[in-house]
Short mmCIF file of C-alpha atoms in Angstrom, two decimals:
data_model
loop_
_atom_site.label_atom_id
_atom_site.label_comp_id
_atom_site.label_asym_id
_atom_site.label_seq_id
_atom_site.Cartn_x
_atom_site.Cartn_y
_atom_site.Cartn_z
CA MET A 1243 13.91 -16.09 -21.06
CA THR A 1244 14.91 -13.27 -18.89
CA SER A 1245 18.47 -12.57 -17.87
CA THR A 1246 18.72 -12.46 -13.55
CA THR A 1247 20.64 -9.20 -13.87
CA ASP A 1248 17.18 -8.07 -15.02
CA LEU A 1249 15.15 -8.74 -11.88
CA ILE A 1250 13.16 -6.39 -10.01
CA PRO A 1251 14.17 -5.64 -7.41
CA ALA A 1252 17.52 -6.60 -7.81
CA PRO A 1253 18.30 -9.67 -5.69
CA ARG A 1254 21.65 -9.49 -3.03
CA ALA A 1255 23.75 -12.17 -4.84
CA LEU A 1256 23.92 -14.51 -7.79
CA ASP A 1257 25.95 -17.25 -8.98
CA GLY A 1258 25.84 -17.31 -12.81
CA PRO A 1259 23.84 -17.52 -15.17
CA LEU A 1260 25.54 -20.15 -17.39
CA ARG A 1261 24.47 -21.08 -20.76
CA CYS A 1262 22.57 -24.55 -20.42
CA GLY A 1263 20.02 -24.56 -17.28
CA PHE A 1264 16.45 -26.20 -16.79
CA VAL A 1265 13.05 -25.94 -19.76
CA PHE A 1266 9.72 -26.29 -18.38
CA ASP A 1267 7.93 -28.93 -20.22
CA GLU A 1268 5.25 -31.35 -20.17
CA ARG A 1269 7.05 -33.47 -17.75
CA THR A 1270 7.65 -30.45 -15.37
CA THR A 1271 6.49 -31.14 -11.40
CA LEU A 1272 5.47 -29.43 -8.65
CA TRP A 1273 6.81 -30.82 -5.49
CA ALA A 1274 6.10 -28.83 -1.94
CA GLY A 1275 7.15 -29.29 1.47
CA PRO A 1276 5.51 -28.60 4.51
CA GLY A 1277 4.59 -25.17 4.41
CA THR A 1278 4.49 -24.51 1.25
CA GLY A 1279 1.09 -25.22 0.09
CA SER A 1280 -0.07 -21.27 -0.76
CA THR A 1281 2.95 -20.73 -2.68
CA GLU A 1282 2.39 -24.62 -4.66
CA ARG A 1283 -0.94 -23.14 -5.50
CA TRP A 1284 0.11 -19.62 -6.59
CA LEU A 1285 2.49 -21.62 -9.02
CA ARG A 1286 0.20 -24.17 -10.51
CA SER A 1287 -2.59 -21.42 -10.72
CA VAL A 1288 -0.74 -18.79 -12.47
CA LEU A 1289 2.03 -20.33 -14.38
CA GLY A 1290 -0.05 -23.05 -15.09
CA PRO A 1291 -2.36 -20.96 -17.48
CA ALA A 1292 0.32 -19.23 -18.53
CA LEU A 1293 2.62 -21.18 -20.02
CA ASP A 1294 0.11 -23.95 -21.03
CA LEU A 1295 1.09 -26.34 -18.71
CA PRO A 1296 -0.10 -28.63 -15.75
CA LEU A 1297 2.51 -28.37 -13.85
CA PRO A 1298 1.43 -32.21 -11.43
CA PRO A 1299 2.86 -33.06 -8.21
CA GLY A 1300 5.97 -35.18 -8.54
CA PRO A 1301 8.46 -37.35 -6.73
CA GLU A 1302 10.82 -34.80 -5.34
CA ASP A 1303 13.67 -36.49 -6.43
CA SER A 1304 12.75 -35.82 -10.29
CA PRO A 1305 15.03 -34.19 -12.19
CA GLN A 1306 12.01 -32.23 -13.81
CA ALA A 1307 10.89 -31.10 -10.46
CA VAL A 1308 10.38 -27.30 -9.37
CA ARG A 1309 10.74 -28.17 -5.73
CA LEU A 1310 9.38 -25.87 -2.76
CA ARG A 1311 10.62 -26.33 1.19
CA VAL A 1312 11.26 -24.20 4.14
CA ASP A 1313 14.52 -23.93 5.49
CA ASP A 1314 14.97 -22.70 9.16
CA THR A 1315 18.97 -22.37 8.39
CA LEU A 1316 17.69 -18.79 6.51
CA LYS A 1317 16.30 -15.73 7.54
CA PRO A 1318 12.34 -14.83 7.47
CA GLU A 1319 11.29 -14.12 4.32
CA ALA A 1320 14.67 -14.94 2.41
CA TYR A 1321 15.52 -17.19 0.25
CA ARG A 1322 17.46 -19.56 -2.22
CA LEU A 1323 16.61 -19.86 -5.64
CA ALA A 1324 18.81 -22.51 -7.41
CA VAL A 1325 18.52 -23.77 -11.23
CA SER A 1326 20.54 -26.73 -12.74
CA ALA A 1327 20.00 -28.86 -15.41
CA THR A 1328 20.17 -31.84 -13.96
CA TRP A 1329 18.25 -31.83 -10.76
CA GLY A 1330 15.48 -29.01 -11.84
CA VAL A 1331 14.86 -25.67 -9.73
CA GLU A 1332 14.69 -25.80 -5.95
CA ILE A 1333 13.13 -22.58 -4.28
CA ARG A 1334 14.39 -22.99 -0.31
CA GLY A 1335 12.41 -19.93 1.46
CA GLY A 1336 13.56 -18.97 5.51
CA ASP A 1337 9.88 -19.22 6.06
CA PRO A 1338 5.98 -19.74 3.85
CA ALA A 1339 7.22 -16.11 2.90
CA GLY A 1340 10.43 -16.32 1.96
CA VAL A 1341 9.45 -19.46 -0.28
CA PHE A 1342 6.86 -17.70 -2.23
CA TRP A 1343 9.19 -14.50 -2.75
CA GLY A 1344 11.26 -17.17 -4.78
CA ALA A 1345 8.57 -18.11 -6.82
CA GLN A 1346 8.36 -14.45 -7.35
CA THR A 1347 12.01 -14.42 -8.91
CA LEU A 1348 11.47 -17.51 -10.79
CA ARG A 1349 8.33 -15.66 -12.82
CA GLN A 1350 10.49 -13.10 -13.71
CA LEU A 1351 12.68 -15.56 -14.80
CA LEU A 1352 10.69 -17.31 -17.63
CA GLY A 1353 9.90 -14.51 -19.19
CA PRO A 1354 7.13 -11.56 -19.83
CA GLU A 1355 4.33 -14.58 -20.96
CA ALA A 1356 4.93 -15.88 -17.93
CA PHE A 1357 2.60 -12.49 -16.73
CA ARG A 1358 -0.44 -13.39 -18.88
CA ARG A 1359 -3.42 -15.53 -17.93
CA ALA A 1360 -3.16 -17.52 -21.16
CA PRO A 1361 -0.46 -18.96 -23.19
CA VAL A 1362 0.19 -16.63 -26.32
CA ARG A 1363 2.79 -18.96 -28.05
CA PRO A 1364 0.61 -22.04 -27.62
CA GLY A 1365 3.90 -25.36 -27.68
CA MET A 1366 6.66 -22.76 -26.68
CA ARG A 1367 8.49 -23.92 -23.95
CA TYR A 1368 10.45 -22.11 -21.48
CA GLY A 1369 14.11 -22.55 -20.28
CA ILE A 1370 15.79 -20.62 -17.57
CA PRO A 1371 19.50 -20.62 -17.52
CA GLN A 1372 21.42 -22.25 -14.86
CA GLN A 1373 21.78 -20.58 -11.64
CA THR A 1374 21.66 -19.37 -8.03
CA VAL A 1375 20.03 -16.26 -6.42
CA GLU A 1376 20.39 -15.95 -2.69
CA ASP A 1377 17.96 -13.17 -1.89
CA ALA A 1378 16.44 -11.34 1.67
CA PRO A 1379 14.48 -8.00 2.16
CA ARG A 1380 16.57 -4.90 3.84
CA PHE A 1381 12.76 -3.90 5.31
CA ARG A 1382 10.29 -6.01 7.20
CA TRP A 1383 7.77 -3.70 6.64
CA ARG A 1384 7.18 -2.85 2.66
CA GLY A 1385 3.93 -0.99 1.91
CA LEU A 1386 1.42 0.05 -0.45
CA LEU A 1387 -1.18 2.59 0.62
CA LEU A 1388 -4.44 2.72 -1.53
CA ASP A 1389 -6.75 5.76 -0.89
CA VAL A 1390 -10.02 3.92 -1.47
CA ALA A 1391 -12.07 6.18 -0.05
CA ARG A 1392 -11.84 9.59 -2.44
CA HIS A 1393 -12.59 7.65 -5.13
CA PHE A 1394 -13.70 4.01 -4.28
CA MET A 1395 -11.77 1.31 -6.24
CA PRO A 1396 -14.34 -1.63 -6.77
CA LYS A 1397 -13.08 -5.00 -4.89
CA ASP A 1398 -11.47 -6.51 -8.21
CA GLY A 1399 -9.33 -4.12 -8.61
CA VAL A 1400 -8.18 -4.40 -5.00
CA LEU A 1401 -7.13 -8.06 -5.72
CA ARG A 1402 -5.31 -6.89 -8.80
CA TYR A 1403 -3.19 -4.81 -6.92
CA LEU A 1404 -2.43 -7.22 -4.28
CA ASP A 1405 -1.50 -9.01 -7.14
CA LEU A 1406 0.70 -6.33 -8.55
CA MET A 1407 2.74 -5.66 -4.98
CA ALA A 1408 3.06 -9.49 -4.58
CA ALA A 1409 5.09 -9.22 -7.55
CA HIS A 1410 7.01 -7.27 -6.45
CA LYS A 1411 7.67 -8.59 -3.31
CA LEU A 1412 5.86 -6.00 -0.57
CA ASN A 1413 4.19 -7.42 2.08
CA VAL A 1414 1.96 -4.77 3.44
CA LEU A 1415 -1.25 -3.06 1.76
CA HIS A 1416 -2.59 -0.15 4.02
CA LEU A 1417 -6.26 0.69 2.90
CA HIS A 1418 -7.42 3.74 3.73
CA LEU A 1419 -11.55 3.09 4.02
CA THR A 1420 -12.74 6.16 5.66
CA ASP A 1421 -13.03 9.92 4.82
CA ASP A 1422 -14.67 12.91 4.20
CA GLN A 1423 -15.31 11.93 0.87
CA GLY A 1424 -16.73 8.78 1.37
CA TRP A 1425 -16.86 5.62 3.90
CA ARG A 1426 -16.38 2.22 1.90
CA ILE A 1427 -16.57 -0.69 4.98
CA GLU A 1428 -19.91 -1.99 5.66
CA ILE A 1429 -20.45 -1.93 9.87
CA LYS A 1430 -23.38 -4.06 10.56
CA ARG A 1431 -24.13 -2.06 13.43
CA HIS A 1432 -24.33 1.07 12.11
CA PRO A 1433 -26.01 0.57 8.83
CA LYS A 1434 -25.80 4.44 7.83
CA LEU A 1435 -22.35 4.56 7.32
CA THR A 1436 -22.61 2.99 3.95
CA GLU A 1437 -26.44 3.93 3.40
CA THR A 1438 -25.33 7.51 3.68
CA GLY A 1439 -21.88 7.65 4.13
CA SER A 1440 -20.25 5.66 1.22
CA TRP A 1441 -21.85 8.07 -1.80
CA ARG A 1442 -21.72 11.80 -3.05
CA SER A 1443 -23.83 13.80 -4.83
CA ARG A 1444 -20.91 15.11 -7.18
CA THR A 1445 -17.25 15.37 -7.48
CA ARG A 1446 -14.55 18.13 -8.05
CA LEU A 1447 -12.57 17.74 -11.23
CA GLY A 1448 -9.21 18.12 -10.31
CA HIS A 1449 -7.64 20.26 -8.08
CA ARG A 1450 -9.95 22.16 -5.29
CA ALA A 1451 -9.28 25.38 -7.01
CA SER A 1452 -10.89 23.55 -10.28
CA PRO A 1453 -14.12 25.11 -11.43
CA LEU A 1454 -15.24 22.01 -13.06
CA TRP A 1455 -17.33 18.91 -11.82
CA ASP A 1456 -18.25 15.44 -12.21
CA GLU A 1457 -22.49 15.63 -11.53
CA ARG A 1458 -21.96 12.14 -11.78
CA PRO A 1459 -23.21 10.83 -8.21
CA HIS A 1460 -19.63 8.52 -7.07
CA GLY A 1461 -19.72 5.47 -4.75
CA GLY A 1462 -19.24 2.05 -3.25
CA PHE A 1463 -17.88 0.28 -0.55
CA TYR A 1464 -17.14 -3.21 0.70
CA THR A 1465 -19.45 -5.83 1.64
CA GLN A 1466 -17.77 -7.58 4.94
CA ASP A 1467 -17.12 -10.46 3.08
CA ASP A 1468 -15.94 -8.87 0.64
CA ILE A 1469 -13.51 -7.61 3.22
CA ARG A 1470 -12.80 -10.97 4.57
CA GLU A 1471 -12.12 -12.13 0.69
CA ILE A 1472 -9.32 -9.40 0.12
CA VAL A 1473 -7.90 -10.34 3.56
CA ALA A 1474 -7.65 -13.44 2.73
CA TYR A 1475 -6.31 -13.23 -0.95
CA ALA A 1476 -3.46 -11.16 0.29
CA ALA A 1477 -2.65 -13.63 3.14
CA GLN A 1478 -2.34 -15.97 0.28
CA ARG A 1479 0.15 -14.01 -1.22
CA HIS A 1480 2.02 -12.97 2.42
CA ILE A 1481 0.30 -9.74 2.12
CA SER A 1482 -0.72 -8.33 5.27
CA VAL A 1483 -3.68 -6.20 4.98
CA VAL A 1484 -3.67 -2.79 7.50
CA PRO A 1485 -7.22 -0.94 7.50
CA GLU A 1486 -7.46 2.95 8.43
CA ILE A 1487 -10.36 4.41 10.18
CA ASP A 1488 -9.91 7.92 10.47
CA VAL A 1489 -10.60 9.42 13.09
CA PRO A 1490 -11.20 12.10 14.69
CA GLY A 1491 -10.96 14.26 11.60
CA HIS A 1492 -11.18 13.50 7.97
CA SER A 1493 -14.50 12.18 9.65
CA GLN A 1494 -17.68 14.14 7.75
CA ALA A 1495 -18.85 10.99 5.73
CA ALA A 1496 -19.90 9.51 8.78
CA ILE A 1497 -20.97 12.72 10.36
CA ALA A 1498 -23.21 13.26 7.52
CA ALA A 1499 -24.53 9.68 8.31
CA TYR A 1500 -24.83 10.16 12.05
CA PRO A 1501 -25.34 13.76 12.78
CA GLU A 1502 -24.91 13.25 16.83
CA LEU A 1503 -21.28 12.08 15.97
CA GLY A 1504 -20.23 16.00 15.28
CA ASN A 1505 -20.54 19.38 17.08
CA THR A 1506 -24.16 20.10 17.39
CA ASP A 1507 -23.30 22.88 19.70
CA VAL A 1508 -21.60 24.77 17.14
CA ILE A 1509 -23.10 23.53 13.48
CA ASP A 1510 -26.12 22.14 12.49
CA THR A 1511 -24.69 18.72 11.64
CA THR A 1512 -28.25 17.29 10.28
CA ALA A 1513 -27.47 19.58 7.49
CA LEU A 1514 -23.83 18.33 6.18
CA SER A 1515 -23.59 15.79 3.58
CA VAL A 1516 -20.82 13.48 2.40
CA TRP A 1517 -18.08 16.43 1.05
CA ASP A 1518 -17.65 16.48 -2.79
CA THR A 1519 -14.36 18.46 -2.54
CA TRP A 1520 -10.76 18.13 -1.12
CA GLY A 1521 -8.55 19.73 1.19
CA ILE A 1522 -8.74 19.57 5.04
CA ASN A 1523 -12.23 19.61 6.19
CA PRO A 1524 -13.24 21.64 9.40
CA ASN A 1525 -16.25 19.36 10.35
CA VAL A 1526 -14.28 16.59 13.17
CA LEU A 1527 -15.74 14.19 15.50
CA ALA A 1528 -17.20 15.98 18.58
CA PRO A 1529 -15.25 14.62 21.57
CA THR A 1530 -18.14 12.82 23.56
CA ASP A 1531 -18.65 10.00 25.12
CA THR A 1532 -21.32 9.05 22.01
CA THR A 1533 -18.15 9.10 19.54
CA LEU A 1534 -16.29 7.37 21.80
CA ARG A 1535 -18.83 4.80 22.58
CA PHE A 1536 -19.92 4.52 18.35
CA TYR A 1537 -16.15 4.18 17.04
CA GLU A 1538 -15.53 1.40 19.58
CA GLY A 1539 -18.49 -0.43 17.68
CA VAL A 1540 -17.16 0.22 14.51
CA PHE A 1541 -13.26 -1.42 15.83
CA GLU A 1542 -14.90 -4.36 17.34
CA GLU A 1543 -16.63 -5.06 13.73
CA VAL A 1544 -13.02 -3.39 11.82
CA LEU A 1545 -10.84 -6.02 14.36
CA GLU A 1546 -13.24 -8.97 13.46
CA LEU A 1547 -13.07 -8.55 9.93
CA PHE A 1548 -8.87 -7.67 10.05
CA PRO A 1549 -7.83 -11.01 12.32
CA ALA A 1550 -4.32 -10.85 14.18
CA ASP A 1551 -2.87 -14.00 12.93
CA ALA A 1552 0.36 -14.72 11.56
CA ALA A 1553 0.67 -12.19 9.09
CA ALA A 1554 3.61 -9.93 9.91
CA PHE A 1555 1.92 -6.93 10.47
CA SER A 1556 -1.87 -7.93 10.78
CA ALA A 1557 -2.21 -6.96 14.27
CA PHE A 1558 -1.73 -3.24 13.47
CA VAL A 1559 -4.92 -0.71 13.17
CA HIS A 1560 -4.47 2.59 11.48
CA ILE A 1561 -6.64 5.57 13.41
CA GLY A 1562 -5.44 8.28 11.18
CA GLY A 1563 -5.25 11.03 13.59
CA ASP A 1564 -3.71 13.55 11.11
CA GLU A 1565 -5.80 16.90 10.05
CA CYS A 1566 -7.97 17.82 12.54
CA PRO A 1567 -8.54 21.53 12.86
CA LYS A 1568 -9.50 22.77 16.17
CA ASP A 1569 -11.51 25.58 15.45
CA GLN A 1570 -15.33 23.69 16.34
CA TRP A 1571 -14.14 22.40 19.76
CA ARG A 1572 -12.59 26.07 20.42
CA ARG A 1573 -16.07 27.39 20.17
CA SER A 1574 -17.98 24.24 20.85
CA PRO A 1575 -19.21 24.27 25.37
CA ALA A 1576 -19.10 20.49 25.10
CA ALA A 1577 -15.59 20.43 24.22
CA GLN A 1578 -14.49 23.28 26.51
CA ALA A 1579 -16.11 21.18 29.12
CA ARG A 1580 -14.21 17.95 28.19
CA ILE A 1581 -10.85 19.83 28.27
CA LYS A 1582 -11.53 20.87 31.93
CA GLU A 1583 -13.15 17.59 33.54
CA LEU A 1584 -10.15 15.87 31.70
CA GLY A 1585 -7.59 19.02 33.02
CA LEU A 1586 -5.94 19.09 29.95
CA ALA A 1587 -4.18 22.28 28.89
CA GLY A 1588 -6.04 22.75 24.87
CA GLU A 1589 -7.60 21.49 21.87
CA ASP A 1590 -4.04 20.07 21.17
CA GLU A 1591 -4.30 17.68 23.97
CA LEU A 1592 -8.10 17.16 23.36
CA GLN A 1593 -6.92 15.53 20.56
CA ALA A 1594 -4.25 13.33 22.16
CA TRP A 1595 -6.69 12.27 24.77
CA PHE A 1596 -9.02 10.74 22.20
CA VAL A 1597 -5.91 9.06 19.65
CA GLY A 1598 -4.91 7.81 23.61
CA HIS A 1599 -8.77 6.34 23.89
CA PHE A 1600 -8.08 4.23 21.31
CA ASP A 1601 -4.18 3.22 21.90
CA ARG A 1602 -5.30 1.70 25.18
CA TRP A 1603 -8.47 -0.28 23.75
CA LEU A 1604 -6.51 -1.31 21.00
CA ALA A 1605 -3.81 -2.33 23.56
CA ALA A 1606 -6.19 -4.66 25.62
CA ARG A 1607 -7.51 -6.89 22.67
CA GLY A 1608 -3.91 -7.28 21.54
CA ARG A 1609 -3.66 -4.75 18.85
CA ARG A 1610 -1.10 -1.99 18.22
CA LEU A 1611 -2.18 1.23 16.73
CA ILE A 1612 -0.52 3.24 14.03
CA GLY A 1613 -1.50 6.66 12.78
CA TRP A 1614 0.14 9.26 11.34
CA ASP A 1615 2.89 11.54 12.71
CA GLU A 1616 0.68 14.04 14.62
CA ILE A 1617 -0.29 11.29 16.68
CA LEU A 1618 2.82 12.11 18.45
CA GLU A 1619 1.78 15.49 19.81
CA GLY A 1620 0.64 14.48 23.67
CA GLY A 1621 2.50 11.24 23.81
CA LEU A 1622 2.09 8.03 23.05
CA ALA A 1623 1.19 4.25 24.67
CA PRO A 1624 4.52 1.84 23.95
CA GLY A 1625 3.42 -0.27 21.73
CA ALA A 1626 1.97 2.80 19.21
CA ALA A 1627 3.81 3.06 15.92
CA VAL A 1628 3.90 6.05 13.65
CA SER A 1629 3.74 6.50 10.07
CA SER A 1630 6.22 9.56 9.18
CA TRP A 1631 4.35 11.40 6.13
CA ARG A 1632 5.00 15.05 7.19
CA GLY A 1633 8.65 14.79 6.10
CA TYR A 1634 11.16 12.77 7.99
CA ALA A 1635 11.36 14.91 11.62
CA GLY A 1636 8.07 12.44 12.63
CA GLY A 1637 9.97 9.42 11.94
CA ILE A 1638 13.20 10.81 13.73
CA ALA A 1639 11.11 12.14 16.48
CA ALA A 1640 9.01 8.48 17.12
CA ALA A 1641 12.23 6.52 16.64
CA ARG A 1642 13.86 8.73 19.30
CA ALA A 1643 11.37 7.96 21.81
CA GLY A 1644 11.58 4.00 21.43
CA HIS A 1645 8.06 3.94 18.86
CA ASP A 1646 8.18 1.91 15.57
CA VAL A 1647 7.91 3.89 12.65
CA VAL A 1648 7.16 3.41 9.00
CA MET A 1649 9.01 5.87 6.73
CA CYS A 1650 6.12 7.57 4.19
CA PRO A 1651 7.36 11.28 4.13
CA GLU A 1652 5.27 12.93 1.36
CA GLN A 1653 7.68 14.78 -0.56
CA GLN A 1654 9.13 11.44 -1.59
CA VAL A 1655 7.33 8.51 -1.75
CA TYR A 1656 3.40 10.25 -2.33
CA LEU A 1657 2.74 8.85 -5.81
CA ASP A 1658 -0.46 10.97 -6.77
CA HIS A 1659 2.47 13.83 -7.18
CA ARG A 1660 3.55 14.32 -10.15
CA GLN A 1661 6.07 12.63 -12.42
CA ALA A 1662 7.09 15.59 -14.69
CA ALA A 1663 7.25 19.28 -15.55
CA GLY A 1664 5.26 20.34 -18.74
CA GLU A 1665 1.94 20.81 -20.03
CA ASP A 1666 1.00 17.20 -20.70
CA GLU A 1667 1.50 15.48 -17.62
CA PRO A 1668 -2.11 14.95 -16.42
CA VAL A 1669 -3.63 17.01 -13.08
CA PRO A 1670 -0.40 17.73 -12.06
CA ILE A 1671 0.06 17.62 -7.52
CA GLY A 1672 2.75 18.79 -6.05
CA TYR A 1673 6.70 18.65 -6.73
CA VAL A 1674 8.12 16.79 -9.57
CA ARG A 1675 9.13 13.30 -8.19
CA THR A 1676 10.53 11.35 -11.12
CA LEU A 1677 11.22 7.56 -11.60
CA GLU A 1678 14.71 8.23 -10.32
CA ASP A 1679 13.85 10.56 -7.27
CA VAL A 1680 11.86 7.56 -6.08
CA TYR A 1681 14.96 5.36 -6.40
CA ARG A 1682 17.15 7.61 -4.69
CA PHE A 1683 14.99 7.60 -2.24
CA GLU A 1684 16.20 7.11 1.58
CA PRO A 1685 13.86 6.24 4.37
CA VAL A 1686 16.50 5.81 7.44
CA PRO A 1687 17.43 9.22 8.14
CA PRO A 1688 21.30 9.70 8.66
CA GLN A 1689 20.73 11.64 11.95
CA LEU A 1690 18.94 7.89 13.53
CA THR A 1691 21.88 5.86 15.48
CA ALA A 1692 21.48 2.35 14.93
CA GLU A 1693 19.23 1.36 17.97
CA GLU A 1694 17.08 4.11 16.71
CA ALA A 1695 17.00 3.08 13.52
CA GLY A 1696 16.42 -0.36 14.71
CA HIS A 1697 12.63 1.22 15.15
CA VAL A 1698 12.36 1.65 11.49
CA LEU A 1699 10.01 -1.23 10.98
CA GLY A 1700 10.43 -0.49 6.90
CA THR A 1701 8.95 2.30 4.33
CA GLN A 1702 5.75 2.73 2.29
CA ALA A 1703 4.72 4.54 -0.72
CA ASN A 1704 0.84 6.22 -0.55
CA VAL A 1705 -1.32 6.50 -3.44
CA TRP A 1706 -3.92 9.63 -2.55
CA THR A 1707 -7.31 9.64 -5.39
CA GLU A 1708 -8.63 12.78 -4.96
CA VAL A 1709 -7.69 13.32 -8.79
CA LEU A 1710 -7.08 9.55 -9.51
CA GLU A 1711 -11.01 8.70 -10.84
CA ASP A 1712 -10.42 5.27 -12.05
CA HIS A 1713 -7.58 2.27 -12.21
CA ALA A 1714 -5.75 3.69 -15.19
CA ARG A 1715 -5.31 6.99 -13.44
CA VAL A 1716 -4.09 4.98 -10.87
CA ASP A 1717 -1.73 2.58 -12.67
CA TYR A 1718 -0.60 6.01 -14.43
CA GLN A 1719 0.34 7.54 -11.12
CA THR A 1720 1.95 4.54 -9.54
CA PHE A 1721 3.80 2.96 -11.87
CA PRO A 1722 6.79 2.54 -12.89
CA ARG A 1723 7.50 4.53 -9.60
CA LEU A 1724 6.52 1.94 -7.69
CA ALA A 1725 9.27 -0.47 -9.08
CA ALA A 1726 11.64 1.67 -8.42
CA PHE A 1727 10.24 2.28 -4.58
CA ALA A 1728 10.11 -1.79 -4.60
CA GLU A 1729 13.90 -1.96 -5.09
CA VAL A 1730 14.71 0.57 -2.21
CA ALA A 1731 12.55 -1.53 0.21
CA TRP A 1732 13.88 -4.57 -0.81
CA SER A 1733 17.06 -4.73 -2.07
CA ALA A 1734 20.34 -3.46 0.12
CA LEU A 1735 21.05 -0.50 -2.10
CA PRO A 1736 23.88 1.82 -1.64
CA THR A 1737 23.50 4.94 -0.66
CA PRO A 1738 21.33 7.44 -2.87
CA ALA A 1739 23.93 9.25 -4.34
CA GLU A 1740 25.80 6.23 -5.30
CA ARG A 1741 22.52 3.72 -6.46
CA ASP A 1742 23.16 2.74 -10.04
CA PHE A 1743 20.13 4.54 -11.43
CA ALA A 1744 21.14 3.46 -15.13
CA ASP A 1745 21.39 -0.16 -14.68
CA PHE A 1746 17.96 -0.21 -13.23
CA GLU A 1747 16.43 2.05 -16.14
CA ARG A 1748 18.03 -0.65 -17.99
CA ARG A 1749 16.57 -3.88 -15.77
CA MET A 1750 13.31 -1.51 -16.12
CA THR A 1751 13.27 -2.40 -19.65
CA ALA A 1752 12.79 -5.72 -19.02
CA HIS A 1753 10.25 -4.79 -16.89
CA TYR A 1754 8.19 -2.97 -19.13
CA ALA A 1755 7.43 -6.08 -20.63
CA ARG A 1756 6.68 -7.94 -17.55
CA LEU A 1757 3.95 -4.61 -16.80
CA ASP A 1758 2.04 -4.65 -20.31
CA ALA A 1759 1.68 -8.08 -19.50
CA LEU A 1760 0.19 -7.26 -16.69
CA GLY A 1761 -2.16 -4.90 -18.30
CA VAL A 1762 -0.77 -2.01 -15.96
CA ALA A 1763 -1.45 1.30 -17.85
CA TYR A 1764 2.20 2.95 -16.29
CA ARG A 1765 3.61 6.59 -17.78
CA PRO A 1766 5.94 5.36 -20.13
CA PRO A 1767 9.47 6.99 -19.96
CA GLY A 1768 8.58 9.44 -23.05
CA GLY A 1769 5.78 10.68 -21.17
CA PRO A 1770 2.48 10.15 -21.42
CA LYS A 1771 0.12 8.78 -24.14
CA PRO A 1772 -2.46 10.55 -25.70
CA TRP A 1773 -5.17 9.49 -23.94
CA GLN A 1774 -3.57 9.44 -20.79
CA ARG A 1775 -3.35 13.80 -20.56
CA ARG A 1776 -6.36 15.31 -18.97
CA PRO A 1777 -6.31 18.58 -20.37
CA GLY A 1778 -8.00 21.41 -18.98
CA ILE A 1779 -8.17 19.79 -15.76
CA LEU A 1780 -6.65 22.34 -12.66
CA GLY A 1781 -3.84 20.28 -10.72
CA ARG A 1782 -1.94 22.03 -8.27
CA PRO A 1783 1.98 22.19 -9.52
CA ILE A 1784 4.63 23.05 -6.90
CA ASP A 1785 8.03 24.47 -9.11
CA GLY A 1786 11.46 23.78 -7.57
CA ALA A 1787 13.12 21.27 -5.09
CA PRO A 1788 10.91 19.70 -2.49
CA PRO A 1789 12.05 20.18 1.24
CA ASN A 1790 13.38 17.12 2.43
CA ARG A 1791 13.37 17.44 5.79
#
């Protein structure tokens, strides 16, 4: 049994708990009102096996019932969870998502055994003290980026992370599907994108300055049915999946598959292969009609696989737009002719034109473009949104210009960055960002007015995988910091300096047991276990305090 005060993310308000309460046993039934079917199925499929209970349908007025209902007097995603010794459990949500988030809280109240796939104590019955939890999210966009391009994460791993996100009330999965090091989504009209672009012959081990190589080929991709499954699985958990197809930089895997996409008048693009190291790649897309038509075809298939439906952010498509070196365009007669033809001032405006083309193309199909903050350079259509990664400045500029923003500043919420100093930390990248640092992250810059701050859709933690070669490494870098991030994104916390990190650490004691039950290979509070270390693999640690701009 778990105390309400052990919940993560922290709820807005609670009444109780009292000693008496509700016991889950063979008599417990499940009643689901209109619009709550996905939560009903989820509860039965998760709590049933964990607690060894059938949870059959039952009457609404049964004192042994768990009741689910949508209550439109509550705000979207808000919920009210009431536990009574005399009339059971009731979860009311402002919408179906709110009911689902209330069910996640119910699972936490039942204890870590509720996070297992089969009963570990057969015959045990689980009680919840009488209490009422009232809760609602601070931000609409509570996201996690998974980079499956640098190191491929098989489909089951993505589904597992959707479950982990749901357990932390996160609701947007940003899936980074393409990069120089791999193309991970099947495009039927361009089969070489996966035949050639989805695998590389070897991989740099560690930071790009490392002399070490893994000489095994690395690759993988999601079939279109895999993508449909991922999107459907996410939707059942009230999570939107935002695909990222990176243009015009970070594109060597695509150029290796289709050399005509590159700047053929500058380099021999037929000699390129999928990149096997890290960093900013000089080989970018050519600003030609051939390239535009090719990627329009790609996006047509992407839109079919990621339909814009009732999910909160399903209309968004991420086009990257970051880290696009201009040297090849400067040397390319074709690119220079395009600049002259369009009356542009130079290569920076050429990139803005490239991004603007897909901004308009997506908008004409009822979609919204989102990209990294470099896309601000040159202007954006009114509906476009910005992922602010180079600190806060891009987000501030975007919000002041009337664009919606997702705050994901590198030095605050890039979870591939190291969690502690010291030689035991595996493949240390960047500045130290501790659990407490993430807990004190504030997504809304104080420079914004209330009106401007209204453009901050929310926040996102990013997990880049250059040095994360498997799910255990992803787990280690992501957890426990994702739990702190989830509370920042969901809960109505005070200012960073006033946040009670000691209480959060106390609640994490209970939460570590949940993560253990889920099989998460998190970083222990005392430091990495011997098998989590990576001695001899070079990272790039940076000392001192990170910039906060």
